[in-house]
Coordinates of C-alpha atoms in Angstrom, one line a residue:
X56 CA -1.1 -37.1 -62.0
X57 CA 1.4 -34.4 -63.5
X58 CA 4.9 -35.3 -62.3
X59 CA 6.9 -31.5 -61.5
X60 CA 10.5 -31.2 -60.4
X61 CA 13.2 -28.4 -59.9
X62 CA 15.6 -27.6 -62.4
X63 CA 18.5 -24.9 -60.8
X64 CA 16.1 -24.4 -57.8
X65 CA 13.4 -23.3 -60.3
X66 CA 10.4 -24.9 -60.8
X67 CA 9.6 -26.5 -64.5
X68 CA 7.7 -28.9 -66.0
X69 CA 9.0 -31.3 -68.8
X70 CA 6.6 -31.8 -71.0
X71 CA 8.2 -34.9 -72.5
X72 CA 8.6 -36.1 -69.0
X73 CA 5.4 -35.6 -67.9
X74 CA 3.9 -38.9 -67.1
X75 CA 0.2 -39.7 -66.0
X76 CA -0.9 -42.3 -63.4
X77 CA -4.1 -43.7 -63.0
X78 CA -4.8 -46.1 -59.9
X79 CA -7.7 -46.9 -57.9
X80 CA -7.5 -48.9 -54.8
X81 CA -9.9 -51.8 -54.4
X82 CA -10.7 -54.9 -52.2
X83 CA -11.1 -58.6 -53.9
X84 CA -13.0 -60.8 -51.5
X85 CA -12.7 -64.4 -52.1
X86 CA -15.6 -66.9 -50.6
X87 CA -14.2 -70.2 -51.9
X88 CA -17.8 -72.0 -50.5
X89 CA -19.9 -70.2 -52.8
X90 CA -17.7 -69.8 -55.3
X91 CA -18.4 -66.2 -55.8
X92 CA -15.9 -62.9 -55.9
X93 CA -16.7 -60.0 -54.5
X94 CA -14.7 -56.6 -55.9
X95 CA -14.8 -53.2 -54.5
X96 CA -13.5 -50.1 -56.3
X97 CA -13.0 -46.6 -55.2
X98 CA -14.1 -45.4 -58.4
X99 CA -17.9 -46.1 -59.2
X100 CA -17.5 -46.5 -63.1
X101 CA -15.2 -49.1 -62.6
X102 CA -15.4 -52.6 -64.6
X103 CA -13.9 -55.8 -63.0
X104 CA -14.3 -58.2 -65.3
X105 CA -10.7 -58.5 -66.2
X106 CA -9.6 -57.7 -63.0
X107 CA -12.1 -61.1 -61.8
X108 CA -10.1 -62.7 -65.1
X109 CA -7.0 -62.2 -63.5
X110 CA -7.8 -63.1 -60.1
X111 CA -10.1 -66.3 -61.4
X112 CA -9.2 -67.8 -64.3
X113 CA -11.2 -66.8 -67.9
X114 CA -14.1 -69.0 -67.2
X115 CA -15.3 -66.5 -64.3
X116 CA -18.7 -64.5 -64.7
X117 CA -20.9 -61.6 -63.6
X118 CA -23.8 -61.9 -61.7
X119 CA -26.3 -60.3 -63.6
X120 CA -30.1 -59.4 -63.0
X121 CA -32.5 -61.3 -62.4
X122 CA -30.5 -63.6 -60.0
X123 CA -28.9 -60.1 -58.6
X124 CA -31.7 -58.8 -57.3
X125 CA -31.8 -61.7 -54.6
X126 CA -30.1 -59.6 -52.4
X127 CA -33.3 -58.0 -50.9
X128 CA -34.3 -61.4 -50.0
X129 CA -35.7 -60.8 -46.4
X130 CA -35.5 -57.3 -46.1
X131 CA -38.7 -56.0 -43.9
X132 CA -40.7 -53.1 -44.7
X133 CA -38.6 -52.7 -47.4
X134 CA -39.3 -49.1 -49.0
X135 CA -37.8 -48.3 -52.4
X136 CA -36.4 -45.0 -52.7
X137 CA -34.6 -45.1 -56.2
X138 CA -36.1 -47.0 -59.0
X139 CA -34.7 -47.2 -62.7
X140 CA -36.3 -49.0 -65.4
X141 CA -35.1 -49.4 -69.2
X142 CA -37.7 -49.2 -71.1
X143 CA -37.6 -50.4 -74.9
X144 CA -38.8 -49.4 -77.9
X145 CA -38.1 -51.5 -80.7
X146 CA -34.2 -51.1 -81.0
X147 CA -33.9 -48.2 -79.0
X148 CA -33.8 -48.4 -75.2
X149 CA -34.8 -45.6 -72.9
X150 CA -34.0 -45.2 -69.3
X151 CA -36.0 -43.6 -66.5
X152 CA -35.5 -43.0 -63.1
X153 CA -38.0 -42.1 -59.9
X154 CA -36.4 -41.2 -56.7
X155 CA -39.0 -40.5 -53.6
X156 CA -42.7 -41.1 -53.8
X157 CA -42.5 -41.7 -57.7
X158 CA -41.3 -44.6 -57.1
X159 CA -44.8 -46.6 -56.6
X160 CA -45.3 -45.0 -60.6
X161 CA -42.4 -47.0 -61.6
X162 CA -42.6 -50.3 -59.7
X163 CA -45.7 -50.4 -62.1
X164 CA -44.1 -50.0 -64.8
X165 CA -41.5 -52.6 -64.4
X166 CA -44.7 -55.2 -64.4
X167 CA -44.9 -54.3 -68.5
X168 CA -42.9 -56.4 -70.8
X169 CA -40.9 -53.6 -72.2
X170 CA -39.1 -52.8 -69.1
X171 CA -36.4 -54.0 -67.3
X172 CA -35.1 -53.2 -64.0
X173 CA -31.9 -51.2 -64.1
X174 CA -31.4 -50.1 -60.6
X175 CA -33.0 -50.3 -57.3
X176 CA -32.4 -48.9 -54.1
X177 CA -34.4 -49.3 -50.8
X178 CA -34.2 -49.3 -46.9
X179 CA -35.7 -51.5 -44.5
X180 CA -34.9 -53.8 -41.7
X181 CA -32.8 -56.7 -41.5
X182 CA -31.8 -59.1 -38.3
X183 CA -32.8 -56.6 -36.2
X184 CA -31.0 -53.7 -37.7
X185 CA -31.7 -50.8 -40.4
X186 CA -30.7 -51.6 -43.5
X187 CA -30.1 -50.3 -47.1
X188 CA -29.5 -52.6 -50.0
X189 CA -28.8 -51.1 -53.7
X190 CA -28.8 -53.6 -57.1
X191 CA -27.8 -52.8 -61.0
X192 CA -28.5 -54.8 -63.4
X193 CA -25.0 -55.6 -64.6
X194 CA -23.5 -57.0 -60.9
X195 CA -23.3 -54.2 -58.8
X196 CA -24.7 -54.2 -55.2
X197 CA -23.6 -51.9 -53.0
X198 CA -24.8 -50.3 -49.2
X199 CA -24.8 -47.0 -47.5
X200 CA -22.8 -49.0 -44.3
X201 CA -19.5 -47.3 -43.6
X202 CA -17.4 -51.0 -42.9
X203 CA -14.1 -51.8 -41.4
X204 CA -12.6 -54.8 -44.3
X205 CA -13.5 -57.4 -42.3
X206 CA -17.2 -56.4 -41.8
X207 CA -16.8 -55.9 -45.2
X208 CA -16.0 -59.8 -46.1
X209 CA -18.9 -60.7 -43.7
X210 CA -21.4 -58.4 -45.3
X211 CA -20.4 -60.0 -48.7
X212 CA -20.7 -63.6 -47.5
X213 CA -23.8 -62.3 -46.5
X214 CA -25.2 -61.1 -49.5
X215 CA -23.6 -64.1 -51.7
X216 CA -25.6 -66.4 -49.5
X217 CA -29.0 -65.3 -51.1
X218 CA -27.0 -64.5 -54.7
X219 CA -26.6 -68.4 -55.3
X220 CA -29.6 -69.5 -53.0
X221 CA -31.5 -70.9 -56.2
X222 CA -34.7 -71.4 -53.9
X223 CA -35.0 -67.3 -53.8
X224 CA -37.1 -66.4 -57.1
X225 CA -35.9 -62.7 -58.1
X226 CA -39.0 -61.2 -59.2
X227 CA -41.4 -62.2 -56.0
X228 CA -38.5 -60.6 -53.5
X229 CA -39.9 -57.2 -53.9
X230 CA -43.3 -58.7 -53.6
X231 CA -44.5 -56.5 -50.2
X232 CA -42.7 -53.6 -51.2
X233 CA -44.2 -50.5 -49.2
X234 CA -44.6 -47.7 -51.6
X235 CA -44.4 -44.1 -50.5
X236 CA -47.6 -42.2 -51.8
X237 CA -48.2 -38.8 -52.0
X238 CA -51.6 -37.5 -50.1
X239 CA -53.4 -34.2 -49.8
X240 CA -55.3 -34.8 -46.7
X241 CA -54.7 -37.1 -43.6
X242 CA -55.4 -40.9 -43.9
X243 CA -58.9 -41.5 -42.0
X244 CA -57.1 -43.5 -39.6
X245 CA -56.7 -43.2 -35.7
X246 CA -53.4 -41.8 -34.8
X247 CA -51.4 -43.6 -31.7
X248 CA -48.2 -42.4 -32.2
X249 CA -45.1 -39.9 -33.5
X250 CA -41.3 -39.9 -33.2
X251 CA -38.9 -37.6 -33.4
X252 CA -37.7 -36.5 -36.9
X253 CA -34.7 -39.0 -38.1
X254 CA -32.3 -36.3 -38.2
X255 CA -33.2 -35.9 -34.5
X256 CA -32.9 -39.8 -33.5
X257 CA -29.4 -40.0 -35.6
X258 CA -27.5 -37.9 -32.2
X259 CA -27.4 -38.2 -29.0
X260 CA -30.4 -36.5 -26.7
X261 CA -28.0 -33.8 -25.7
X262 CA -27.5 -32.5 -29.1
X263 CA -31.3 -31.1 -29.3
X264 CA -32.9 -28.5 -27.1
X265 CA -36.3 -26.9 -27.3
X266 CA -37.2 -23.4 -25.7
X267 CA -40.7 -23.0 -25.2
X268 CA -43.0 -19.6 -24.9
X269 CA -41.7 -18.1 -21.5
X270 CA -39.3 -20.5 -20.4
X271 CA -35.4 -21.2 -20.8
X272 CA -34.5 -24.2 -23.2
X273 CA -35.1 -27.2 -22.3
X274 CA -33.0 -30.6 -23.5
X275 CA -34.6 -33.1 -25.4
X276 CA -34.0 -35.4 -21.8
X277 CA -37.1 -33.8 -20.5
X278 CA -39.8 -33.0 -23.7
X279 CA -42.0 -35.5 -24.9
X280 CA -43.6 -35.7 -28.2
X281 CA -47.4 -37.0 -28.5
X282 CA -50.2 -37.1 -31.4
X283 CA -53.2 -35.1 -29.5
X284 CA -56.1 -37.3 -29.8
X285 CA -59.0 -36.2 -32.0
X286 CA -61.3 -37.1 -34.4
X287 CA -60.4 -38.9 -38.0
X288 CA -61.6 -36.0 -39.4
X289 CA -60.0 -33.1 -38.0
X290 CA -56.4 -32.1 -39.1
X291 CA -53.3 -34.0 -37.1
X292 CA -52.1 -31.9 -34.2
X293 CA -49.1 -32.8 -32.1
X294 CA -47.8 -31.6 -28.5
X295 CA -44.4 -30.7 -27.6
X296 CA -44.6 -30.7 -24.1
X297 CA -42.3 -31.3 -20.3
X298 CA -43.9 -30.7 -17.0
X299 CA -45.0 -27.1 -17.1
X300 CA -44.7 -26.2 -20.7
X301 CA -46.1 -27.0 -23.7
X302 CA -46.4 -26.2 -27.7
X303 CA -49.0 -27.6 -30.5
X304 CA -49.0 -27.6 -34.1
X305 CA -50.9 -28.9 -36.6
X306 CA -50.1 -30.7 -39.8
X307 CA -51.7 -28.7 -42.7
X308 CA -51.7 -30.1 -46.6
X309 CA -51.4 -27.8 -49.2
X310 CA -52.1 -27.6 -52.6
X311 CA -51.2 -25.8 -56.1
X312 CA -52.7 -27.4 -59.1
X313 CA -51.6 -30.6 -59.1
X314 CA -48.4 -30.4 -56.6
X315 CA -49.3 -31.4 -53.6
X316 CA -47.0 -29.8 -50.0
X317 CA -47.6 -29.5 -46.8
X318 CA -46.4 -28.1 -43.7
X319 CA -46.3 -27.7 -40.2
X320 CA -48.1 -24.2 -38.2
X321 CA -48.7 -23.6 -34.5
X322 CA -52.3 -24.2 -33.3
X323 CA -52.3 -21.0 -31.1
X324 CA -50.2 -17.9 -30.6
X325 CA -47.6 -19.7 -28.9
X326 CA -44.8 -20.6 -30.6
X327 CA -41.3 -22.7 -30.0
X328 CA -38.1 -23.1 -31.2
X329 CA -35.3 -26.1 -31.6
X330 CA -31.5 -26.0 -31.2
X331 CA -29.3 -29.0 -33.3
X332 CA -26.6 -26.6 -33.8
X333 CA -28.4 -23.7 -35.1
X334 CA -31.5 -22.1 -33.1
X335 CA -34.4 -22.3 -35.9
X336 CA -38.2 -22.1 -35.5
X337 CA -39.6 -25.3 -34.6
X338 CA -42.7 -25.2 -37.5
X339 CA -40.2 -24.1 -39.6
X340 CA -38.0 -27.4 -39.2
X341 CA -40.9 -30.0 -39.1
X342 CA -41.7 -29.1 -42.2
X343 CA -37.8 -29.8 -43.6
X344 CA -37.5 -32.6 -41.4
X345 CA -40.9 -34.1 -40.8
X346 CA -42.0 -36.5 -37.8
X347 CA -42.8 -40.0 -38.1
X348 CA -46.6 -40.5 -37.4
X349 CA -47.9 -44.1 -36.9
X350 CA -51.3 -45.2 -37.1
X351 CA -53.4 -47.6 -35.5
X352 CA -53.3 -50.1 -39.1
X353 CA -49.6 -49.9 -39.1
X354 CA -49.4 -47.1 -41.9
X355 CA -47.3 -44.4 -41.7
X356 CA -46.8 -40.4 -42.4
X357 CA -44.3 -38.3 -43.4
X358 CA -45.1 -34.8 -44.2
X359 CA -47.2 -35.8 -46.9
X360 CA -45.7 -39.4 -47.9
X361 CA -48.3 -42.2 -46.4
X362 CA -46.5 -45.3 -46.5
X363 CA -49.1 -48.2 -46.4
X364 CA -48.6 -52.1 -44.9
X365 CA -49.2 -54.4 -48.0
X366 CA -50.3 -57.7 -46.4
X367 CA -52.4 -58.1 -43.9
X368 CA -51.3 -58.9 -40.2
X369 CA -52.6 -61.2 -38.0
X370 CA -54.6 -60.6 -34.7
X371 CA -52.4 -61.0 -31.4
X372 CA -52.8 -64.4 -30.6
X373 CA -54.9 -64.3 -27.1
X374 CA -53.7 -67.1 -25.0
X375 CA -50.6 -64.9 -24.9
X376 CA -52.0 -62.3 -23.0
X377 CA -50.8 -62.5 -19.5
X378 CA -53.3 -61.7 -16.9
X379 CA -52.2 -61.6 -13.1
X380 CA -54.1 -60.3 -10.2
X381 CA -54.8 -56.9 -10.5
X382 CA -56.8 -57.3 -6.5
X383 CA -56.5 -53.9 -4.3
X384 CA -55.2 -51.7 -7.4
X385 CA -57.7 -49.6 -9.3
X386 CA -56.8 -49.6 -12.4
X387 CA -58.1 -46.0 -13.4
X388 CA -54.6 -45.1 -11.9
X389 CA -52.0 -45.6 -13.6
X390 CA -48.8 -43.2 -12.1
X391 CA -47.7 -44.1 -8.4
X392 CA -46.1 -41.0 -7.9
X393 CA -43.8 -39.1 -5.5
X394 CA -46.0 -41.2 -2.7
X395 CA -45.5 -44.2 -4.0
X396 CA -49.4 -44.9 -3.9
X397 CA -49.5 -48.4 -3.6
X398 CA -53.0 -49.0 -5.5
X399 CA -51.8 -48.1 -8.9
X400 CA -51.0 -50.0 -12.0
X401 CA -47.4 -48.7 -11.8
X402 CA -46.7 -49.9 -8.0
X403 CA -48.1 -53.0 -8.3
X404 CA -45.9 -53.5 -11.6
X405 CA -42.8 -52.8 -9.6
X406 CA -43.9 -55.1 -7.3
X407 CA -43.9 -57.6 -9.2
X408 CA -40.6 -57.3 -11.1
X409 CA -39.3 -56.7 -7.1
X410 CA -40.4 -60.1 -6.2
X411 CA -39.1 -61.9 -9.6
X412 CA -35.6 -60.6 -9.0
X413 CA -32.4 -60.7 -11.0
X414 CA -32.5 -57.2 -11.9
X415 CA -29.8 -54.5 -11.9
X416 CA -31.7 -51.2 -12.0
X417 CA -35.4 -51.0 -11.6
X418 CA -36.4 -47.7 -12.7
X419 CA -39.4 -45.2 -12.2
X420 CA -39.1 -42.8 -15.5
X421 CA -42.0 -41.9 -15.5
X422 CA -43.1 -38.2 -16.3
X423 CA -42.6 -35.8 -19.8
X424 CA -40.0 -37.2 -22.3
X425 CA -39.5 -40.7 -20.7
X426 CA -38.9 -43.4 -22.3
X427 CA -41.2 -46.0 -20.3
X428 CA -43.1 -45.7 -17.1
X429 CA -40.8 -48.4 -15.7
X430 CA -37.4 -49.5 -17.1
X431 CA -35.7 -52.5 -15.7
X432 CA -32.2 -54.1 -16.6
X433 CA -30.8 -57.0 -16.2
X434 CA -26.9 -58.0 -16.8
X435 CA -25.8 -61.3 -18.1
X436 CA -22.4 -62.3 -16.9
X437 CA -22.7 -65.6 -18.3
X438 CA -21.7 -64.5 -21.6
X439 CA -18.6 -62.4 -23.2
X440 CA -19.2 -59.4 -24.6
X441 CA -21.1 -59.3 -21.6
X442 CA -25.2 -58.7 -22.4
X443 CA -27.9 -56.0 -21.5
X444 CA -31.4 -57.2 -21.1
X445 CA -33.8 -54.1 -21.0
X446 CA -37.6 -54.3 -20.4
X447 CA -39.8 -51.2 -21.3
X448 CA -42.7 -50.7 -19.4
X449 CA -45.5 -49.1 -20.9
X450 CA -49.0 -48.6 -18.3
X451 CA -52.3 -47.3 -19.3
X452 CA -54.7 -46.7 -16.8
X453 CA -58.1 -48.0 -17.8
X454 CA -61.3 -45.9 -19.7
X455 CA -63.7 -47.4 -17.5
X456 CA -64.0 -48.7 -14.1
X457 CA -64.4 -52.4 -15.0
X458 CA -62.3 -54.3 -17.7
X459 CA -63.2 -54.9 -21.2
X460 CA -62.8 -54.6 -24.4
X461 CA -62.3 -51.0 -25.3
X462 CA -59.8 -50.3 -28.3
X463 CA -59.6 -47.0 -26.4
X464 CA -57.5 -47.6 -23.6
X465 CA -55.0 -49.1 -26.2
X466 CA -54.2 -46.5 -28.5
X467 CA -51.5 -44.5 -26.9
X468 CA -50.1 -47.3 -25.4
X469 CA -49.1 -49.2 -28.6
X470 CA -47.7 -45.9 -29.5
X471 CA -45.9 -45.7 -26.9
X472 CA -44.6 -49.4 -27.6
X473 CA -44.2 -49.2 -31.0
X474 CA -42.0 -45.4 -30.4
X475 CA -39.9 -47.6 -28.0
X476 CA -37.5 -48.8 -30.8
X477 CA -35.9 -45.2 -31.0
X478 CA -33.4 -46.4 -28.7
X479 CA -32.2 -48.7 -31.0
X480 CA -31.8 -46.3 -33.6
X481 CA -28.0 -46.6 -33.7
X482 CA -25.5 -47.6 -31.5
X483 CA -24.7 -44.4 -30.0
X484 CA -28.4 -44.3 -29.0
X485 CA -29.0 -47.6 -27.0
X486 CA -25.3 -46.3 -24.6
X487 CA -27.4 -42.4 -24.8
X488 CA -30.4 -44.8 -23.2
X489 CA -28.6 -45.3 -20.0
X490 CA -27.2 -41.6 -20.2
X491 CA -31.3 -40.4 -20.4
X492 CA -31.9 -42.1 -17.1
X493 CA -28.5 -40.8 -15.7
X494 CA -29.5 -37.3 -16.0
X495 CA -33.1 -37.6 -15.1
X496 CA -32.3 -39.1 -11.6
X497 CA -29.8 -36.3 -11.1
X498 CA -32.8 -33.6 -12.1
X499 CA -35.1 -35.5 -9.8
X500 CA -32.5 -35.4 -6.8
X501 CA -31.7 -31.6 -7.4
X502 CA -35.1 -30.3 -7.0
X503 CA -35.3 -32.0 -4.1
X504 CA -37.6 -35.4 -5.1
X505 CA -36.8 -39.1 -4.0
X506 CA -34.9 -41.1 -6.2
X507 CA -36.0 -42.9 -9.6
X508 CA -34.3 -45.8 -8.2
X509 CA -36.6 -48.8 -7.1
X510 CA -33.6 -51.2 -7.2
X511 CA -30.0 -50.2 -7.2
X512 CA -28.6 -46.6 -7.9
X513 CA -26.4 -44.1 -9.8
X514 CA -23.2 -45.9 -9.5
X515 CA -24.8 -49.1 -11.0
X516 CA -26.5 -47.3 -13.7
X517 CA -23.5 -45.8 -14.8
X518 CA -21.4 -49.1 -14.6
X519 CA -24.5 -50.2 -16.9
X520 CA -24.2 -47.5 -19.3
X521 CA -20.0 -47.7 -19.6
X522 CA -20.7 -51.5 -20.2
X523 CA -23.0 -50.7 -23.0
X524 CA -20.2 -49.8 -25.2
X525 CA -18.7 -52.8 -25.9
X526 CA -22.1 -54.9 -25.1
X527 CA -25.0 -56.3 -26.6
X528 CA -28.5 -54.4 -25.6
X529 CA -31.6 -56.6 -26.4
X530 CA -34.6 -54.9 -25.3
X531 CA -38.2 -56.2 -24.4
X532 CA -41.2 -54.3 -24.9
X533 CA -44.5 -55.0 -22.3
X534 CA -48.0 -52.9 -22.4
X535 CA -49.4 -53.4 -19.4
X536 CA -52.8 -52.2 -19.4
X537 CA -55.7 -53.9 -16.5
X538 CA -58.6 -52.3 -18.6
X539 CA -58.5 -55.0 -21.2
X540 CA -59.8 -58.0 -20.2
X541 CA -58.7 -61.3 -22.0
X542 CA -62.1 -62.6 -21.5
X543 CA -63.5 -59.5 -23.4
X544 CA -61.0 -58.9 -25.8
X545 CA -62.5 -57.5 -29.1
X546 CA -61.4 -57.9 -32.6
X547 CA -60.4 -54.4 -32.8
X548 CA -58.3 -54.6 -29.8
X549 CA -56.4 -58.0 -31.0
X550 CA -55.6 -56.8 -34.2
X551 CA -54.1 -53.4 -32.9
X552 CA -52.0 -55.4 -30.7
X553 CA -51.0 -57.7 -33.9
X554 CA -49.9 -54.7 -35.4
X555 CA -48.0 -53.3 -33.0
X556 CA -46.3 -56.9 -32.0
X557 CA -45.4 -57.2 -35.9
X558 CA -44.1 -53.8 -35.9
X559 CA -41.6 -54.5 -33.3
X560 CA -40.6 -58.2 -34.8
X561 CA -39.7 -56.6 -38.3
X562 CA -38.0 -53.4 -37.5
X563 CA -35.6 -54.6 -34.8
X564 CA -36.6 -58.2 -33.5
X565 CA -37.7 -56.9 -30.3
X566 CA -40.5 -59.3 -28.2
X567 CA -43.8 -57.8 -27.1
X568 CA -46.0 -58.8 -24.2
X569 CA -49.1 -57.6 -23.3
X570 CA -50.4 -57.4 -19.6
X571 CA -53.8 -57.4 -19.0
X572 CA -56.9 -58.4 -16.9
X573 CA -58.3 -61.6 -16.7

């Protein structure tokens, strides 16, 4: 920093005045139980070692790999999207770095004797939250989280805990990783689900609009988003669709030499577009921000990056399907509509949730861009910050006119299960949750339907939705689907169920039940 002044109102500079500052502002956290200092810097080329000297006493030292590494001990699903290896050579040491899907090219490498892992940087899910977790090889670790200082201390403690765990080995905790691969045609895999694009799930509902051939835009509250089922063969195609309006594209791989693209076109002549501040053609932003495809093995696809489960997961244990009496409903029904039919799957599961009480809101959402057939909530005063319990919903009606043990009739509903966790995207998200339902009761009323409401109404809903600011929200995930029958269940169907269950245990801790027929 150059130091001016004024000299007989006229502005000069002494040069033999001049005087340069450097400073930096930083954060020393001290955890006394596990002996261990934690130093932040707002300049990233900064070296603490003195600093830690200072603060410590000369006998202090940095944690260095392997033992830094520990800190993606019990990261889920962790996906690496930065890897940097030194690589040596007899005296001389090279570096490389892969960012992206090269990054499966490079985990590879770091099994050879002659590299060493520099850096690494990943995502995945921790304690029922997102989260990214960076490591160098000389001490640093670091996180994209934007933290108040006293989240910061906690996050710390957090980290040292599996720093000086000894029990943690460094090289097995990226054992599991999921590697990002690059494809040039779809995975031969049944579809049973998409979401949104991330950049789409990081607002609110109310910050996306889609306008569809003929018809004024529409708000994200009222489209839904769906893989159209097909065979394994045949290209991916996915619907946009509300009520009385609908577009479909297709995902198309492309190819030049050995660079491998894709992109998204429409399937017919009509076309769509989507609003997030600008108004841009909606093929044209799939392909910059792609959707999130899930398939019945638990893999993954983005654009062209399939993301594969390394371990195998475990069937859905049986005896925990739930099977009550399904007597009077037929269970190729699913919807109970505007009449309230009382022999459908969705009736009778109201019913039931009627008759076990406790609940807040009970309500119907079902119809394009919902986000479960039925929704119920319960508050728990018991506790401070009060807590929101919320149970998703998710009925199928059957393939068949008897129970059994049709994969079938389970595909799109563990898609719709598995999707469910976009409402736990972010905080702002699981308060928007209550704020979706909010505005599709008011649509409902307006055009002259009966209420959404099975039990309670607007004015609880909205007390609901305030109180989600400053509370917890857990939420519980149920497929209820009479056309499997427990007695019939096939291998096929237990282990889609197993993948969907683990799905929702890693990513956000969120229980799965299944309802079915006896």
């Amino acid at each position: 920093m150059v130091v001016t002044a004024t000299k007989r109102g006229v502005p000069w500079t002494d040069v033999a005045s001049v005087q340069e500052f450097v400073w930096e502002l930083f954060i020393a956290v001290w955890d006394r139980d596990l002996a261990l200092l934690f130093v932040h810097g707002s300049s990233n080329g900064s070296e603490f070692k003195d600093l830690a000297k200072a603060l410590c006493g000369e006998d202090v030292a940095i944690v260095v790999d392997p033992v830094v590494y520990r800190a993606f001990h019990g990261i889920n699903r962790l996906v690496l999207n930065n890897v940097g290896l030194d690589e040596h050579f007899g005296r001389q040491i090279r570096y490389t770095g892969r960012m992206g899907a090269d990054v499966g090219s490079r985990l590879s490498d770091a099994t050879k004797q002659s590299s060493r892992k520099a850096v690494l940087a990943g995502v995945g899910y921790e304690n029922g939250e997102r989260a990214s977790v960076s490591a160098a090889k000389r001490g640093r670790v670091w996180s994209s989280q934007r933290l108040r200082v006293n989240t910061f201390a906690k996050w710390c403690r957090h980290i040292g805990k599996k720093i000086v765990d000894r029990t943690i080995d460094p090289e097995a905790v990226l054992k599991g990783t999921r590697i990002p691969r690059v494809i040039k045609e779809r995975p031969a895999v049944v579809a049973i689900g998409v979401d949104w694009p991330s950049a789409v799930l990081d607002h609110i509902e109310s910050a996306t609009a889609i306008t569809f051939p003929g018809a004024a835009e529409v708000h994200q509250t009222w489209v839904s988003v769906e893989v159209v089922d097909g065979p394994v063969e045949e290209p991916l195609v996915i619907r946009f669709f509300t009520e009385s309006r609908e577009v479909t594209v297709r995902l198309e791989f492309t190819c030049t030499g050995d660079i491998s693209d894709f992109r998204f076109v429409y399937t017919g002549s009509d076309t769509g577009q989507i609003r997030r501040g600008a108004t841009v053609d909606l093929c044209a932003y799939l392909t910059e921000n792609a959707p999130t495809i899930w398939f019945a093995d638990g893999s993954c696809l983005e654009g062209n990056l399939h993301v594969e489960l390394t371990a195998k997961h475990e069937p859905f244990d049986i005896e925990k399907l739930q099977t009550p009496s399904w007597s009077g409903v037929d269970i190729r029904k699913e919807s109970q509509g505007l009449t309230r039919a009382s022999n459908t799957i969705q009736f009778r599961m109201i019913e039931w949730l009627k008759q076990n009480g406790g609940y807040a809101i009970i309500f119907d959402d079902d119809g394009a861009g919902e986000a479960a057939d039925i929704v119920a909530v319960r508050v728990d005063e018991e506790v401070r910050p009060r807590r929101i319990d919320v149970e998703f919903y998710h009925c199928k009606f059957a393939g068949g006119n008897a129970a059994g043990g049709r994969v079938d009739d389970l595909y799109v509903v563990c898609g719709q299960a598995q999707r469910s966790v976009v409402w736990l995207h972010n905080k702002d998200r699981r308060t928007d949750l209550f704020a979706h339902l909010l505005k599709r009761e008011a649509q409902h009323i307006d055009s002259g339907r009966p209420t959404r409401f099975e039990v309670g109404d607007i004015r609880g809903l909205a007390h609901v939705r305030d109180l989600s600011r400053q509370s917890e929200v857990r939420l519980s995930v149920f497929v209820v689907q009479p056309g499997l029958a427990k007695s019939k269940a096939k291998e096929g169907q237990l282990a889609l169920l197993g993948v969907t269950e683990r799905y929702l245990f890693e990513t956000y801790q969120v229980p799965f039940t299944v309802i079915c027929h006896a």
